[in-house]
Each structure stands twice: as C-alpha cells, then as structure tokens.
Short mmCIF file of C-alpha atoms in Angstrom, two decimals:
data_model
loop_
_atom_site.label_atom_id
_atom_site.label_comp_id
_atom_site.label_asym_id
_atom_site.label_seq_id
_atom_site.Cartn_x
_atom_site.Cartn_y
_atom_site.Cartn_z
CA UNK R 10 104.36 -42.47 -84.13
CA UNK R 11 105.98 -45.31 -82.81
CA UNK R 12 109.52 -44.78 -81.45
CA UNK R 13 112.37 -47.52 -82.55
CA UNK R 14 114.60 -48.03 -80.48
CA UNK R 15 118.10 -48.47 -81.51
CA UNK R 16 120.65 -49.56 -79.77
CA UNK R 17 124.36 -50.75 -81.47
CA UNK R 18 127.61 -52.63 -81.23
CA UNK R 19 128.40 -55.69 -84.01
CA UNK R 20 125.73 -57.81 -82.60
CA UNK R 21 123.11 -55.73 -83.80
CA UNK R 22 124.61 -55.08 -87.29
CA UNK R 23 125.10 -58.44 -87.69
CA UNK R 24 121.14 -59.67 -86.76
CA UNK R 25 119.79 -56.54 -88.71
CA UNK R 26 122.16 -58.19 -91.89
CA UNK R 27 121.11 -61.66 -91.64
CA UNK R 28 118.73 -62.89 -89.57
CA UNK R 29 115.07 -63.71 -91.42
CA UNK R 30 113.08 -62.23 -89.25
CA UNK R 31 111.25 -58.71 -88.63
CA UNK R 32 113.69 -56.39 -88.24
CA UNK R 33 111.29 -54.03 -86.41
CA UNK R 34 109.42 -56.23 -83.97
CA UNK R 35 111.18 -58.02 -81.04
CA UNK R 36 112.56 -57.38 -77.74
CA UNK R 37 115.51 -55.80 -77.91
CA UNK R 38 116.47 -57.41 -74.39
CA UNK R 39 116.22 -61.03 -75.98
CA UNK R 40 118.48 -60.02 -78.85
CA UNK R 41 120.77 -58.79 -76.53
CA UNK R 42 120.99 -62.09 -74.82
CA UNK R 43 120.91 -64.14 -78.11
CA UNK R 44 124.13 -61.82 -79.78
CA UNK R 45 125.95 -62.63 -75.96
CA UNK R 46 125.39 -66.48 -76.19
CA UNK R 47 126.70 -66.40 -79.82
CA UNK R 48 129.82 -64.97 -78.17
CA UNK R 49 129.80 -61.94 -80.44
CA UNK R 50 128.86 -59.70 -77.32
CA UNK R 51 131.40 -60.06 -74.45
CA UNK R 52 130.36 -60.28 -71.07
CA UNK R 53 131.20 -57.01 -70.10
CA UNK R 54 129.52 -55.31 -73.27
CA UNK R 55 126.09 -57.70 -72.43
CA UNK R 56 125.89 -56.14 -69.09
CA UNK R 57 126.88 -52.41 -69.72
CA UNK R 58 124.12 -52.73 -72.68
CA UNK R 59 121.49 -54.52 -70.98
CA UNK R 60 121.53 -52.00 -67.98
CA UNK R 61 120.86 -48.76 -70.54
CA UNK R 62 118.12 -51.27 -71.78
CA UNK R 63 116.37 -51.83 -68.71
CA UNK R 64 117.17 -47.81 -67.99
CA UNK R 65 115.51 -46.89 -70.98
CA UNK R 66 112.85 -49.27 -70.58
CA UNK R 67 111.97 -47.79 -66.85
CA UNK R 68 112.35 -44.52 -68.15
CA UNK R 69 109.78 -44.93 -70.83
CA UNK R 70 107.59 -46.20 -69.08
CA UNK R 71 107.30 -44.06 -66.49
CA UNK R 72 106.65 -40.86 -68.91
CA UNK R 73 103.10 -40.02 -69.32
CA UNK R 74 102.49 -39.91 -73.30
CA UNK R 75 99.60 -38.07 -74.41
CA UNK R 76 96.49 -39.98 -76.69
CA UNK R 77 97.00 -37.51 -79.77
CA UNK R 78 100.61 -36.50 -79.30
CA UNK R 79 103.46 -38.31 -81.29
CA UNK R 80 106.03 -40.35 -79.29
CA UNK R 81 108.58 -38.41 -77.73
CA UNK R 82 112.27 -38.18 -78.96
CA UNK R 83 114.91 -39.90 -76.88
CA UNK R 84 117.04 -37.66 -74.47
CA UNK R 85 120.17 -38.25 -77.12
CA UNK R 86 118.39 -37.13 -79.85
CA UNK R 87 118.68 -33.71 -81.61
CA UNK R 88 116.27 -31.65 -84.05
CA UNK R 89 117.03 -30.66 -87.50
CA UNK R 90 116.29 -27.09 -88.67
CA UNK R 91 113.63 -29.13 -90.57
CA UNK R 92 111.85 -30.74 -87.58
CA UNK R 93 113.71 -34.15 -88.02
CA UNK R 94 115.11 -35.96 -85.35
CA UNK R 95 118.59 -37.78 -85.19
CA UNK R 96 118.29 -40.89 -82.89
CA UNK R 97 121.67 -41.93 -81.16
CA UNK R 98 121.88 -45.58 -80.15
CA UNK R 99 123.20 -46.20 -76.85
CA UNK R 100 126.61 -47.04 -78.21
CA UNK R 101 126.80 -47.32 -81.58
CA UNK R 102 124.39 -47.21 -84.67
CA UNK R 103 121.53 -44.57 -86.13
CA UNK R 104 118.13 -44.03 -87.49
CA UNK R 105 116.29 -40.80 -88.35
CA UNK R 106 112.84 -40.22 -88.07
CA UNK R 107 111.21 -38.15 -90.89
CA UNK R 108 107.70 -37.84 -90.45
CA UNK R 109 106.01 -41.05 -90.03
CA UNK R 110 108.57 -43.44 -91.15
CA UNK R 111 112.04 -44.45 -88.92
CA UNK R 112 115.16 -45.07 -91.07
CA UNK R 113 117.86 -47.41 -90.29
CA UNK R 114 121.39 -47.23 -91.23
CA UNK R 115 123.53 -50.47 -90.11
CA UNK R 116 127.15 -51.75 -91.72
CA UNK R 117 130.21 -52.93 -91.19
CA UNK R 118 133.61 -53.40 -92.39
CA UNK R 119 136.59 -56.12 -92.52
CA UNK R 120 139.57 -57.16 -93.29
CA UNK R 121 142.08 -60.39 -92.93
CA UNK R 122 145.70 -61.45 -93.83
CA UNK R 123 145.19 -64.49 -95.24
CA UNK R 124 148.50 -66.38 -96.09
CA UNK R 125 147.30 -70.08 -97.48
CA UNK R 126 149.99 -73.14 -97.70
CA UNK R 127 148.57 -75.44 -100.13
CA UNK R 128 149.45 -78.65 -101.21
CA UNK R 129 151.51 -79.35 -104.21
CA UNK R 130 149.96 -79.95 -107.64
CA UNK R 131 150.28 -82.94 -108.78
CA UNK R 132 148.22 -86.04 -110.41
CA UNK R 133 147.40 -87.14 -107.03
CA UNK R 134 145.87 -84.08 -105.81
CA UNK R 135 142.94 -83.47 -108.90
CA UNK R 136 139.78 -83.22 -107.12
CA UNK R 137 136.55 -81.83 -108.82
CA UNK R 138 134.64 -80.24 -106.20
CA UNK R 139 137.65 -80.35 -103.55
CA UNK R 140 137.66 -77.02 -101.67
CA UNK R 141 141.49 -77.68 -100.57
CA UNK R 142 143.88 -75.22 -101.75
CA UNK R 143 146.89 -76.46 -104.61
CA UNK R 144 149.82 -74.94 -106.18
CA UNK R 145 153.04 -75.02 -105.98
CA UNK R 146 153.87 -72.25 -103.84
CA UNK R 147 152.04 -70.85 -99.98
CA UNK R 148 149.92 -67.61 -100.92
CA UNK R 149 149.39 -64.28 -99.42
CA UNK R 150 146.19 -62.60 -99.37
CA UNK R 151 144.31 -59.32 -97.82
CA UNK R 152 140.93 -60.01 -98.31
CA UNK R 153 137.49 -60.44 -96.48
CA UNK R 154 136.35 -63.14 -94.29
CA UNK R 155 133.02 -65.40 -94.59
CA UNK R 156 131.15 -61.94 -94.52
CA UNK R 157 132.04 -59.26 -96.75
CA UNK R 158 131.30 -55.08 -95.74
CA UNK R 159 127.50 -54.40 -95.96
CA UNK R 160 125.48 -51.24 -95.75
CA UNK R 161 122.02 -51.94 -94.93
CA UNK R 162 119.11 -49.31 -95.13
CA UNK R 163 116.00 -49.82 -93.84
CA UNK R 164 112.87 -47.66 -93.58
CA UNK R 165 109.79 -48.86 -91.42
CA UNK R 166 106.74 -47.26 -90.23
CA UNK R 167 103.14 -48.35 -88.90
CA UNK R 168 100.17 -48.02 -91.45
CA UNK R 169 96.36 -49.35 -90.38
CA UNK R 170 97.77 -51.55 -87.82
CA UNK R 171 100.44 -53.08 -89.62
CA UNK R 172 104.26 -52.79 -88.86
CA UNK R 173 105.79 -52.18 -93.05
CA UNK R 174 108.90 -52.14 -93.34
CA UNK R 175 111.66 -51.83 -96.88
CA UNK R 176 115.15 -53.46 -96.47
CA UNK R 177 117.94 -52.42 -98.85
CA UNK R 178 121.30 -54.56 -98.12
CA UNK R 179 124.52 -53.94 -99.97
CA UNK R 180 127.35 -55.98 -99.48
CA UNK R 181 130.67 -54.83 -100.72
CA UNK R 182 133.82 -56.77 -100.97
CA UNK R 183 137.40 -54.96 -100.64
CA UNK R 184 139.12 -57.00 -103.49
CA UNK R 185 138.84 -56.88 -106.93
CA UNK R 186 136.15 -58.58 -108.95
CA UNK R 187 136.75 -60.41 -112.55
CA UNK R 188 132.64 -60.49 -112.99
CA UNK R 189 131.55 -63.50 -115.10
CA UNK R 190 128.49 -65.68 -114.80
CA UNK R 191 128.77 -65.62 -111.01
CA UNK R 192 129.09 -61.91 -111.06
CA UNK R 193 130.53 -59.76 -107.81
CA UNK R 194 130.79 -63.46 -106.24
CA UNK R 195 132.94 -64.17 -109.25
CA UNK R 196 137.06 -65.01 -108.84
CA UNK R 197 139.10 -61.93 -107.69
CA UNK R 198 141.17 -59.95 -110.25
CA UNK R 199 144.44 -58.76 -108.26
CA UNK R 200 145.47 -56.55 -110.91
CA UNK R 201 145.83 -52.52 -110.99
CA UNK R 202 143.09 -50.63 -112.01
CA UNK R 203 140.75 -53.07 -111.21
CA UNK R 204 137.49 -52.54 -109.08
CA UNK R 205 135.66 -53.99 -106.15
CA UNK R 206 132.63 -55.88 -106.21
CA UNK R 207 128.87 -54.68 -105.17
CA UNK R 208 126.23 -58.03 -104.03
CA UNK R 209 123.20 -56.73 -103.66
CA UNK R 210 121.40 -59.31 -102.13
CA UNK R 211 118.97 -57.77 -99.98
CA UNK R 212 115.52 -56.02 -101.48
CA UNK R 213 112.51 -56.99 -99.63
CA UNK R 214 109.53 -55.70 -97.98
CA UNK R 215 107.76 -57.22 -94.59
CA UNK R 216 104.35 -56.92 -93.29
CA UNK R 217 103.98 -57.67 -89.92
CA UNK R 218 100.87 -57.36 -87.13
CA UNK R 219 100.56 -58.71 -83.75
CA UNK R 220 99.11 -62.07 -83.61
CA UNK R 221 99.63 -62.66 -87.52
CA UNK R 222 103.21 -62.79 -87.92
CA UNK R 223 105.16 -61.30 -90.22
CA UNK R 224 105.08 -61.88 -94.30
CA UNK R 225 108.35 -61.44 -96.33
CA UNK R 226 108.33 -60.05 -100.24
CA UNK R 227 111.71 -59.79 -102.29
CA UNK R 228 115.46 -60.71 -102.12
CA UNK R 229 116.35 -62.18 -98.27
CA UNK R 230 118.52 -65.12 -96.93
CA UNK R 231 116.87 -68.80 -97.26
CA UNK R 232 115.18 -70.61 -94.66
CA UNK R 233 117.66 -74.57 -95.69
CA UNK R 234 120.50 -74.17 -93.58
CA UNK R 235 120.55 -70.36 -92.54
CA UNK R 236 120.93 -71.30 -88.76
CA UNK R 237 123.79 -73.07 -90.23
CA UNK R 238 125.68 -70.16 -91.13
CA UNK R 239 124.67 -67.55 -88.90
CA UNK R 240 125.65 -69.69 -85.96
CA UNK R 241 128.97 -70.69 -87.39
CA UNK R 242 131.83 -69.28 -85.67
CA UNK R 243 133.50 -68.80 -88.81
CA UNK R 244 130.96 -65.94 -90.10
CA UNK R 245 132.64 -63.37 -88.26
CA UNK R 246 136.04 -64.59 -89.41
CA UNK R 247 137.44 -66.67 -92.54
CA UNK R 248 137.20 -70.39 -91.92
CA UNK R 249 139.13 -71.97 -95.64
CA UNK R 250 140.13 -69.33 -98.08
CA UNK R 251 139.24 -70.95 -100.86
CA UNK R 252 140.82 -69.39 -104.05
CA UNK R 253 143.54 -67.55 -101.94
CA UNK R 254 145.94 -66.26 -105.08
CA UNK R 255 142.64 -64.44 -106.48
CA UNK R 256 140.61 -63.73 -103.80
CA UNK R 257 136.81 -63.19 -104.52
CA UNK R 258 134.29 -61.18 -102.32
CA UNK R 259 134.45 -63.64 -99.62
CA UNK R 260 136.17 -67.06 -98.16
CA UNK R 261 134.29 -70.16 -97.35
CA UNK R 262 133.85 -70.51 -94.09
CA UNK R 263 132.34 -73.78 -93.63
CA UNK R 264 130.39 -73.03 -96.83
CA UNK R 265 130.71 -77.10 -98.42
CA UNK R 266 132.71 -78.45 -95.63
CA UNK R 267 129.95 -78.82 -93.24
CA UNK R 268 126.71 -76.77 -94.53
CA UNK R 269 125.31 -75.99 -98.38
CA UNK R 270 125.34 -72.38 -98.77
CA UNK R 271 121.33 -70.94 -98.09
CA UNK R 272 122.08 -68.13 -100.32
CA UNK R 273 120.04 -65.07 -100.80
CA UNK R 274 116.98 -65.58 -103.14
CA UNK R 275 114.01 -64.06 -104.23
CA UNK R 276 110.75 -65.26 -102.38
CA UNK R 277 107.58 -64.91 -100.67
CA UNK R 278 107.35 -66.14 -96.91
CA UNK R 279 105.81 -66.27 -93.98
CA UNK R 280 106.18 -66.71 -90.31
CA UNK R 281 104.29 -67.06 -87.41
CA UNK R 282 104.20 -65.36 -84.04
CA UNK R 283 106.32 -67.27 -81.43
CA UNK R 284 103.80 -69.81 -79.59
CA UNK R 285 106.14 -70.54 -76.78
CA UNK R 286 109.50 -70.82 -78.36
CA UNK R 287 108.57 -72.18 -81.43
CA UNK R 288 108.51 -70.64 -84.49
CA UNK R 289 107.30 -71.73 -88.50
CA UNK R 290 108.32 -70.40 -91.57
CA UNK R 291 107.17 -71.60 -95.22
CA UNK R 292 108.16 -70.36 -98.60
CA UNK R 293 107.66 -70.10 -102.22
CA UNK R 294 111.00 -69.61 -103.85
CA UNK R 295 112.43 -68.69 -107.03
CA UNK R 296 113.44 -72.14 -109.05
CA UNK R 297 117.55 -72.35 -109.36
CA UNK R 298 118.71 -74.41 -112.49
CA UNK R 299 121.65 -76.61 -112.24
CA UNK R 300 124.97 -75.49 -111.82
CA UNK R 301 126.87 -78.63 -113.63
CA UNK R 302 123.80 -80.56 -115.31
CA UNK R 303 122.15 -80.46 -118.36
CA UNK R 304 120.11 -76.92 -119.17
CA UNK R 305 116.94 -76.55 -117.36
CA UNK R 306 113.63 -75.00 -117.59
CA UNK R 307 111.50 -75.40 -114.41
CA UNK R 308 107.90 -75.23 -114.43
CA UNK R 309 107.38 -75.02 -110.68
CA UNK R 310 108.61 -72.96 -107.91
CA UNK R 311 111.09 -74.37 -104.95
CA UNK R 312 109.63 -74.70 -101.39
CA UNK R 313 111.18 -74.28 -97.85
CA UNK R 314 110.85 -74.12 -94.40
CA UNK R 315 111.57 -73.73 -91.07
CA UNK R 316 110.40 -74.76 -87.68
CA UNK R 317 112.66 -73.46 -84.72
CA UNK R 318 112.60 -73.29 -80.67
CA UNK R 319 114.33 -71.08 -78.63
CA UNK R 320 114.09 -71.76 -74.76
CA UNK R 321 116.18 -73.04 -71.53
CA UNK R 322 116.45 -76.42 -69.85
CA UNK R 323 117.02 -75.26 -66.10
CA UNK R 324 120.03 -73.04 -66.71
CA UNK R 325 120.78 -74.04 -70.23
CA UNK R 326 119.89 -71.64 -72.79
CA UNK R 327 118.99 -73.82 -76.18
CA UNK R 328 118.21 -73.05 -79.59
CA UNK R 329 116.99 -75.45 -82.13
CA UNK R 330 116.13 -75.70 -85.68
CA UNK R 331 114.80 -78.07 -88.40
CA UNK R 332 114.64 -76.89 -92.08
CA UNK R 333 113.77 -78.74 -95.21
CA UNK R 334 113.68 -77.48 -99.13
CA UNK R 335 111.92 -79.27 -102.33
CA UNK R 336 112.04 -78.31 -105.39
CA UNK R 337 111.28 -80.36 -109.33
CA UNK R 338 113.88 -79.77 -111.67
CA UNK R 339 113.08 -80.35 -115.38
CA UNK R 340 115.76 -80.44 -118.36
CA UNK R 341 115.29 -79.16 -121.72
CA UNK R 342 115.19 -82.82 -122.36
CA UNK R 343 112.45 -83.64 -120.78
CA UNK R 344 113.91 -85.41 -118.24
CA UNK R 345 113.26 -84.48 -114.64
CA UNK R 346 114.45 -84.86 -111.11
CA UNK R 347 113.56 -83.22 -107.32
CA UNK R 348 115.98 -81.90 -105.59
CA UNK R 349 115.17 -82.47 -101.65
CA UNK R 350 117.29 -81.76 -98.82
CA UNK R 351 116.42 -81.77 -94.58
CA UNK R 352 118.68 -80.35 -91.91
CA UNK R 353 118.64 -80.13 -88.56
CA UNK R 354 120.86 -78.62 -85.39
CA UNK R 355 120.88 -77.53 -81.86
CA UNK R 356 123.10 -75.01 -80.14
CA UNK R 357 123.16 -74.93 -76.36
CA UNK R 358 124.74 -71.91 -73.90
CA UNK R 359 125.73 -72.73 -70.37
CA UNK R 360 127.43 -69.11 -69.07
CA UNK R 361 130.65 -68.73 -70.93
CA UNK R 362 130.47 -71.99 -73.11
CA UNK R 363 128.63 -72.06 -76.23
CA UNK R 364 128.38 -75.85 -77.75
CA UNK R 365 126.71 -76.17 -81.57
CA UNK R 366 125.89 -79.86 -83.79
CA UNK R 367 124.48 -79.28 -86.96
CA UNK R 368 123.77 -82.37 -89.92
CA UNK R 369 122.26 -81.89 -93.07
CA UNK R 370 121.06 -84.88 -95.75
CA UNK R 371 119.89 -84.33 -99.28
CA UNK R 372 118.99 -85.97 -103.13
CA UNK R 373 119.89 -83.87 -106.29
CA UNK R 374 121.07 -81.06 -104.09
CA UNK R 375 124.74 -80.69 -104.43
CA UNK R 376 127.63 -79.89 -102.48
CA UNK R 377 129.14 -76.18 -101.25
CA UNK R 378 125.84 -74.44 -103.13
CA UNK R 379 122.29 -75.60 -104.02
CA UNK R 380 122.68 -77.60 -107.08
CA UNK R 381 126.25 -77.66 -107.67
CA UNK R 382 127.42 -81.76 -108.91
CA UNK R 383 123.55 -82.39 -107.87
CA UNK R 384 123.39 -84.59 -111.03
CA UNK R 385 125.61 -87.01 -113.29
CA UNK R 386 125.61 -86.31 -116.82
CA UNK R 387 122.57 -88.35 -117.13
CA UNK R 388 120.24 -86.42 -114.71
CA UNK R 389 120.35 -88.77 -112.11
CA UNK R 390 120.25 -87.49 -108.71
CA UNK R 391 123.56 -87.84 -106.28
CA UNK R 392 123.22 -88.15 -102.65
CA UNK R 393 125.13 -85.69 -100.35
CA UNK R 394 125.02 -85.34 -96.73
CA UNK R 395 127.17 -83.40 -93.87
CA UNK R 396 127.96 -81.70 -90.28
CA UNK R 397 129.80 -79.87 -88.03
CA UNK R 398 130.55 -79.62 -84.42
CA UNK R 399 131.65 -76.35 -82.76
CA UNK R 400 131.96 -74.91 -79.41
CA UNK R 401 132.64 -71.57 -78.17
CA UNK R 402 134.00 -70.16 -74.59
CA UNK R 403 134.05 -66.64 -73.52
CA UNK R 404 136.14 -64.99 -71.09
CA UNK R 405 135.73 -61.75 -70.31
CA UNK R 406 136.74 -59.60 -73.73
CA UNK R 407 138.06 -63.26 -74.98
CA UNK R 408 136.69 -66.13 -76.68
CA UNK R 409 137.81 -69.16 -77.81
CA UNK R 410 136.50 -71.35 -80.11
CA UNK R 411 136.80 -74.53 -81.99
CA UNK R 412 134.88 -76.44 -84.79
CA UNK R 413 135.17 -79.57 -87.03
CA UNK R 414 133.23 -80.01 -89.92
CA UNK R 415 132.90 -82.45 -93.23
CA UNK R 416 130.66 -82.37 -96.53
CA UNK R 417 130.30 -85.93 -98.68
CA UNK R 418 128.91 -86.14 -101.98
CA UNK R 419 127.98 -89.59 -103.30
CA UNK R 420 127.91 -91.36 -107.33
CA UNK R 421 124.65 -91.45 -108.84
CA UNK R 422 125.08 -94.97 -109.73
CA UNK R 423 128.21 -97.42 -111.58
CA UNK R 424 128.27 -95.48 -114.79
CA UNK R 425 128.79 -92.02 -112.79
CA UNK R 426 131.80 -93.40 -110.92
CA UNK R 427 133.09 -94.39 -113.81
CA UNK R 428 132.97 -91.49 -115.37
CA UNK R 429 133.90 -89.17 -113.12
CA UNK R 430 136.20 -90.69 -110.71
CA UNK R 431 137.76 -87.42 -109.14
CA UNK R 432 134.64 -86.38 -107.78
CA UNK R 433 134.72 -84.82 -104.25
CA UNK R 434 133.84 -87.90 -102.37
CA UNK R 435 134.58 -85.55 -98.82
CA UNK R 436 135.72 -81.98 -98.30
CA UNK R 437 136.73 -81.69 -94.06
CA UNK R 438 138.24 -78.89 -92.02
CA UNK R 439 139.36 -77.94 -88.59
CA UNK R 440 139.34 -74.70 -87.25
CA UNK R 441 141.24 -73.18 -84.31
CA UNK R 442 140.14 -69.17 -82.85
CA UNK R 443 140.52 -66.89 -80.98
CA UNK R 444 138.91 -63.36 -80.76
CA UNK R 445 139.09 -60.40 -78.79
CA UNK R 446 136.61 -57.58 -78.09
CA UNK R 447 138.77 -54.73 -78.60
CA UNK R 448 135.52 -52.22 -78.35
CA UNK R 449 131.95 -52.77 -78.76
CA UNK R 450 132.17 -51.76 -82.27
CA UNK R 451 135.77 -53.70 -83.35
CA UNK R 452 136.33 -57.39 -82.69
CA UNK R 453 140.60 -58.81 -83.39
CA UNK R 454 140.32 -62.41 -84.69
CA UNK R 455 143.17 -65.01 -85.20
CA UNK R 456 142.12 -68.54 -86.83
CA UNK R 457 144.11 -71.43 -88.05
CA UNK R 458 142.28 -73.82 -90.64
CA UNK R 459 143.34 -77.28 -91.80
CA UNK R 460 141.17 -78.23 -94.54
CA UNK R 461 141.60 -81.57 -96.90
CA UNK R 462 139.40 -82.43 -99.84
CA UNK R 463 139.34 -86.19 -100.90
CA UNK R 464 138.02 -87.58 -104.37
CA UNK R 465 136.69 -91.11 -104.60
CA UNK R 466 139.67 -92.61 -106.38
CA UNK R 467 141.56 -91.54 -103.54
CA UNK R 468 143.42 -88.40 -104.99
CA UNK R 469 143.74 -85.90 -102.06
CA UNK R 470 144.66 -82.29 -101.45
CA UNK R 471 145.24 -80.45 -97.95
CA UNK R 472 145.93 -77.06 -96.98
CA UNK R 473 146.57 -74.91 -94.02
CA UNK R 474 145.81 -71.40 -93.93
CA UNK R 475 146.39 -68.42 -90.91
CA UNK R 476 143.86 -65.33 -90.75
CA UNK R 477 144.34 -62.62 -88.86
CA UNK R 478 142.22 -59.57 -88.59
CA UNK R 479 139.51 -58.17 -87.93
CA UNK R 480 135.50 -56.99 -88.07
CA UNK R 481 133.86 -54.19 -86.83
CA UNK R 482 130.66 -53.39 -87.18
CA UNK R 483 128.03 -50.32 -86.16
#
C-alpha cells in the first residue's frame, strides 16, 4: 500500500481546494515551492517545511521495505484498536489509512470586517452590470472573503496500476443565505433565525497512471481563467464586497473587474503528464444557458482548455498559462450564437517579489460570470475583454501586495446601445494589502479597495471598502 504523505499549513488546504490537478500525484517539494512563491507560505514556514521534507524523504529512503509487506506507518502515526492508522502531517492536516484506501481531510475557515462606503444613489450612478457599491449610507459587514470555509474529503487508493481517487468539497459560508435561483451563492439574508449557506461544488473522481496523465469525472473548477483566480492575491482575502448590506457566501474579489468567474462545473477532462514544464488539459463541459438572454436549449456540449508551463529563466521562477472555452448556444427561437473566449497570463517570482499580468478577450461570453449580458435582446453577441496587474513582496512573516484590474463589456451593435444605455461599459478596482503569517495555520489580512463601475452613457458609481481579518486553514 502506498503511503501519502501529508504534510499541512494553508498552502496545502488551499491547492488540495482548488487546484485542477491530481490531488495524489506530485512532488510534494514542488508544491512547497509553488504555495512560497504565491506568498501564502512565508519564508520562514518554506524552510522549516521543506527541511522535514527532505528529512522524511532521506529517511524513507533509506528504510529497507519488504516485496510483500505493506508500506510502513510514519513515526507520528498511531494504531487504532482496529488496526487503522492516524497519519499526522508535519504541521498541520490528516489522513487515515483504512485498509487499502488513504483518506484526506483538508478545510479552512474565515472571517472579515467589511465596512463598504458607497457612493450616493442617484440618477447618475444607475449602472446595469456595475459592481460598485450605492446607497445612501457606508455599510458594515462580517462576512467571508473571495473564498468561503470548505471541508474537503478525499479518499484515494491504487487499483491495477492506476492511482483512483473520490473528491468531496463543501464550501460553507458564515452568513445567512436568502436561496433563490442562484441558490447558497444567492444574496445574504441578515435577519434572525436565518441559516448559512452549503456550495457543494466539488464531486469528482480522477484516474491517474504514470505516463498517461490523469482523467477527471464530476463537479471540479474550470480550466477558462482558473489561473486567474487562484493566483489572485485577493483569493485569500476580499478584494470588492459587492452586495455589502446583505452579504452572500462570498465577495468578489476581482471576480468581473479583471477575470470572468471559471466556476465549478460538471465535466469530463483530461491532462497530460508534464513534458518539461508544459502541461495540456481539454474538456467536455456541461452547456450553461444564458443568464440575461432569451431561454435556451443547447444541443451541444461546451469545450475548454488549457496549456500551461512552469519553469525558471536563470533565477526567475515563471509560470504561464493560456486557456480558451467554446461553446454554441441555441434559443428556443431558433436563433443561435457561440460563445468563445481566450485568456492568457504569466506570473514571475524573483526571491521575495512575486509580479502577475493576466488579459482575457471574448464574443457572447459576458462579464463577472460566463454568460451574464453575453447577448442583447436580440441574440447578438457582445464583445468583452479585461486584465489585471498584481505584484506581491514578502518579508519575512509579511507580505505586501498590490493589484489593478478592469473588465469592459461592449454593445452588440446601434440598436443595443440604444436600448440599453446604462450598460456596464467598465467595472475597475485597486487594491492595497497587507498580510501577516501569524502561524502556519492562521494568516491576519488588511486590504483597502477602490472600485468604480462606469456605464456607457457615462453614469458612474465608486466605492471604497476596508477588510480586515483573517484565514486559516489546515
């Protein structure tokens, strides 16, 4: 029986939640050094980590291990009455082996003040599709960041070769939910006796082997614009609130001021081994309908995929990606449109500083989510592009980090501008943070966000917004 290794702190969490790939295979060494360029591992963590790595490493390797005799236990572990073993990470994090199968447990928790200071309603501030905050008075909020809590389970084990593996994720906000069409991600209720939402996004399966590369079944994150998000440095934090008065299961982030949202959505995809950095992914994808056009019923299935490259110039650690998504839309009417989008983005890590550009470009694709103002009334396809810029320094237990980021949705043609002239024409933000590595479990975070949504008949709205809090997660 194969031995997993498990080692903790929010880094880990935080891959096991939302990364696409096998949560199973890997080095865990790499990881380590991708989680401490993204600046969610602090220096000193990185180190004290990667030295029980390379410990453990040496030490396995040196024990002799016997042709017919099942992998031995870790020195932390401890047996059961029942023969089970309890695995201890190295500092945070467990699993528990039951026969042949390892299980996984993962989560984490968090929690912001969020006081918003929107502008004032008015005439002159009516944007459809601005992201900006109005009202006539500031608001106070405690509420969850980009990322609400999670709880992920996940059971793997090796059968005829192959590396199986079953992924539950459950992702728990701490406010209130009013569920509607949009269910747990729904507006916020802030009334007594009210309950909490449950997303559960994640249900898949993977099926991976060396030299084939791993094949994904079920609910999982999308391969348009996921390096997007899980490089932002507003995931771990809240970025703009959003709806502020009733807060929902999470902020924005940069979600539509910068990046679409990927989303979580059922599909079947595979990638392939790395072949020297590079890596492909391709999908088929459940079909999404509208969110503002005409009622749709869609004959065919939506496509994506990925290509990305992970290596280092000289001393410069670099990631890459390029991602593109297709799918035919087709109205009750029997009209029909594609929605198409391409992105594309680079981060690059020299020691402490962390430096990100990201753009995105798309037809009959939307703003903020997939298909969201895709179309006029018509079914004609709008154009919508975006980016951001971010950059990230680490100091010891600090970091410090900065970003700027815009979203721009475009008219159909005459007759849509006409007829909908407070449509987002540009929703932009700036964010200001600073973290602090309290523990390797618990991260502090303080962020300031200026964020300004613009419709093309010039009506405008603005709003700043302080978070403070923080994330922790094991």
């Amino acid at each position: 029986m194969r031995r997993v290794h498990l080692f903790g702190g929010s880094a880990v969490a935080l891959a096991l939640c939302l990364t696409a790939t096998n949560a199973w295979a890997g080095s865990s060494t790499a990881l380590l050094k991708r989680l401490h360029e993204k600046g969610i591992l602090s220096d000193e963590d990185y180190t004290e980590l990667l030295k029980e790595e390379q410990a453990e490493n040496a030490a396995a390797a040196a024990a002799p291990v016997a042709a017919t005799s099942p992998a031995p236990a870790p020195a932390s572990a401890a047996a059961s009455p029942d023969g089970r073993q309890l695995v201890h990470a190295t500092a945070s994090g467990i699993g528990l082996e039951v026969g042949p199968a390892t299980i996984r447990f993962s989560g984490s928790v968090n929690g912001f003040y969020v006081h918003d200071n929107p502008a004032k309603a008015s005439a002159t501030t009516a944007v459809t599709g601005g992201v900006a905050g109005v009202g006539p008075n500031g608001t106070s909020a405690v509420r969850n960041g980009l990322l609400p809590g999670f709880l992920k389970v996940e059971v793997s084990t090796r059968q005829g070769g192959w590396d199986v593996g079953a992924h539950f994720g459950m992702y728990p906000g701490i406010n209130s939910a009013n569920y509607g069409a949009l269910g747990a991600n729904n507006g916020g209720q802030p009334t007594a006796l009210a309950t909490a939402g449950i997303d559960f996004r994640q249900t898949y399966l993977t099926l991976a082997h060396d030299g084939f590369g791993e094949l994904k079944i079920g609910r999982d994150i999308g391969l348009f614009g996921s390096d997007a998000i899980l490089n932002d440095i507003t995931l771990l934090s809240s970025g703009s609130p959003g709806g502020n008065v009733a807060p929902a299961n999470t902020t924005l982030g940069r979600i539509g001021i910068g990046y679409i949202y990927t989303d979580f959505q059922p599909q079947i995809t595979y990638t392939t081994p790395s072949l020297q950095g590079f890596k492909a992914s391709a999908g088929v994808f459940q079909p999404l309908s509208s969110l503002t056009g005409a009622a749709q019923n869609n004959k065919a299935p939506g496509f994506q995929g990925k290509l990305t490259w992970d290596g280092k110039v000289a001393d410069v650690a670099v990631h890459g990606w390029l991602s593109g998504i297709t799918q035919k839309h087709d109205a009750l009417s029997g009209r029909s449109y594609t929605g198409q989008g391409l992105d594309f983005g680079a981060k690059v890590t020299a020691g402490p500083v962390a430096l990100l550009g990201y753009y995105y470009t798309g037809k009959g694709l939307g703003t903020t989510v997939l298909n969201l103002f895709d179309t006029d009334a018509a079914g004609n396809a709008r154009h919508s592009e975006g980016y951001y810029a971010q950059a990230l320094v680490s100091v010891g237990k600090w970091g410090f980090g900065g970003s700027y980021g815009a979203s721009l949705l475009s008219h159909a043609n005459s007759a849509d501008a006409l007829a909908t002239p407070t449509l987002v024409r540009r929703n932009a933000s700036e964010v200001g943070q600073v973290r602090y590595g309290l523990t390797s479990w618990v991260t502090m975070i303080g962020e300031y966000v200026h964020t300004k949504s613009t419709a093309w008949n010039g009506n405008a709205a603005s709003s700043d917004a302080i978070a403070l809090g923080g994330i922790l997660f094991f």
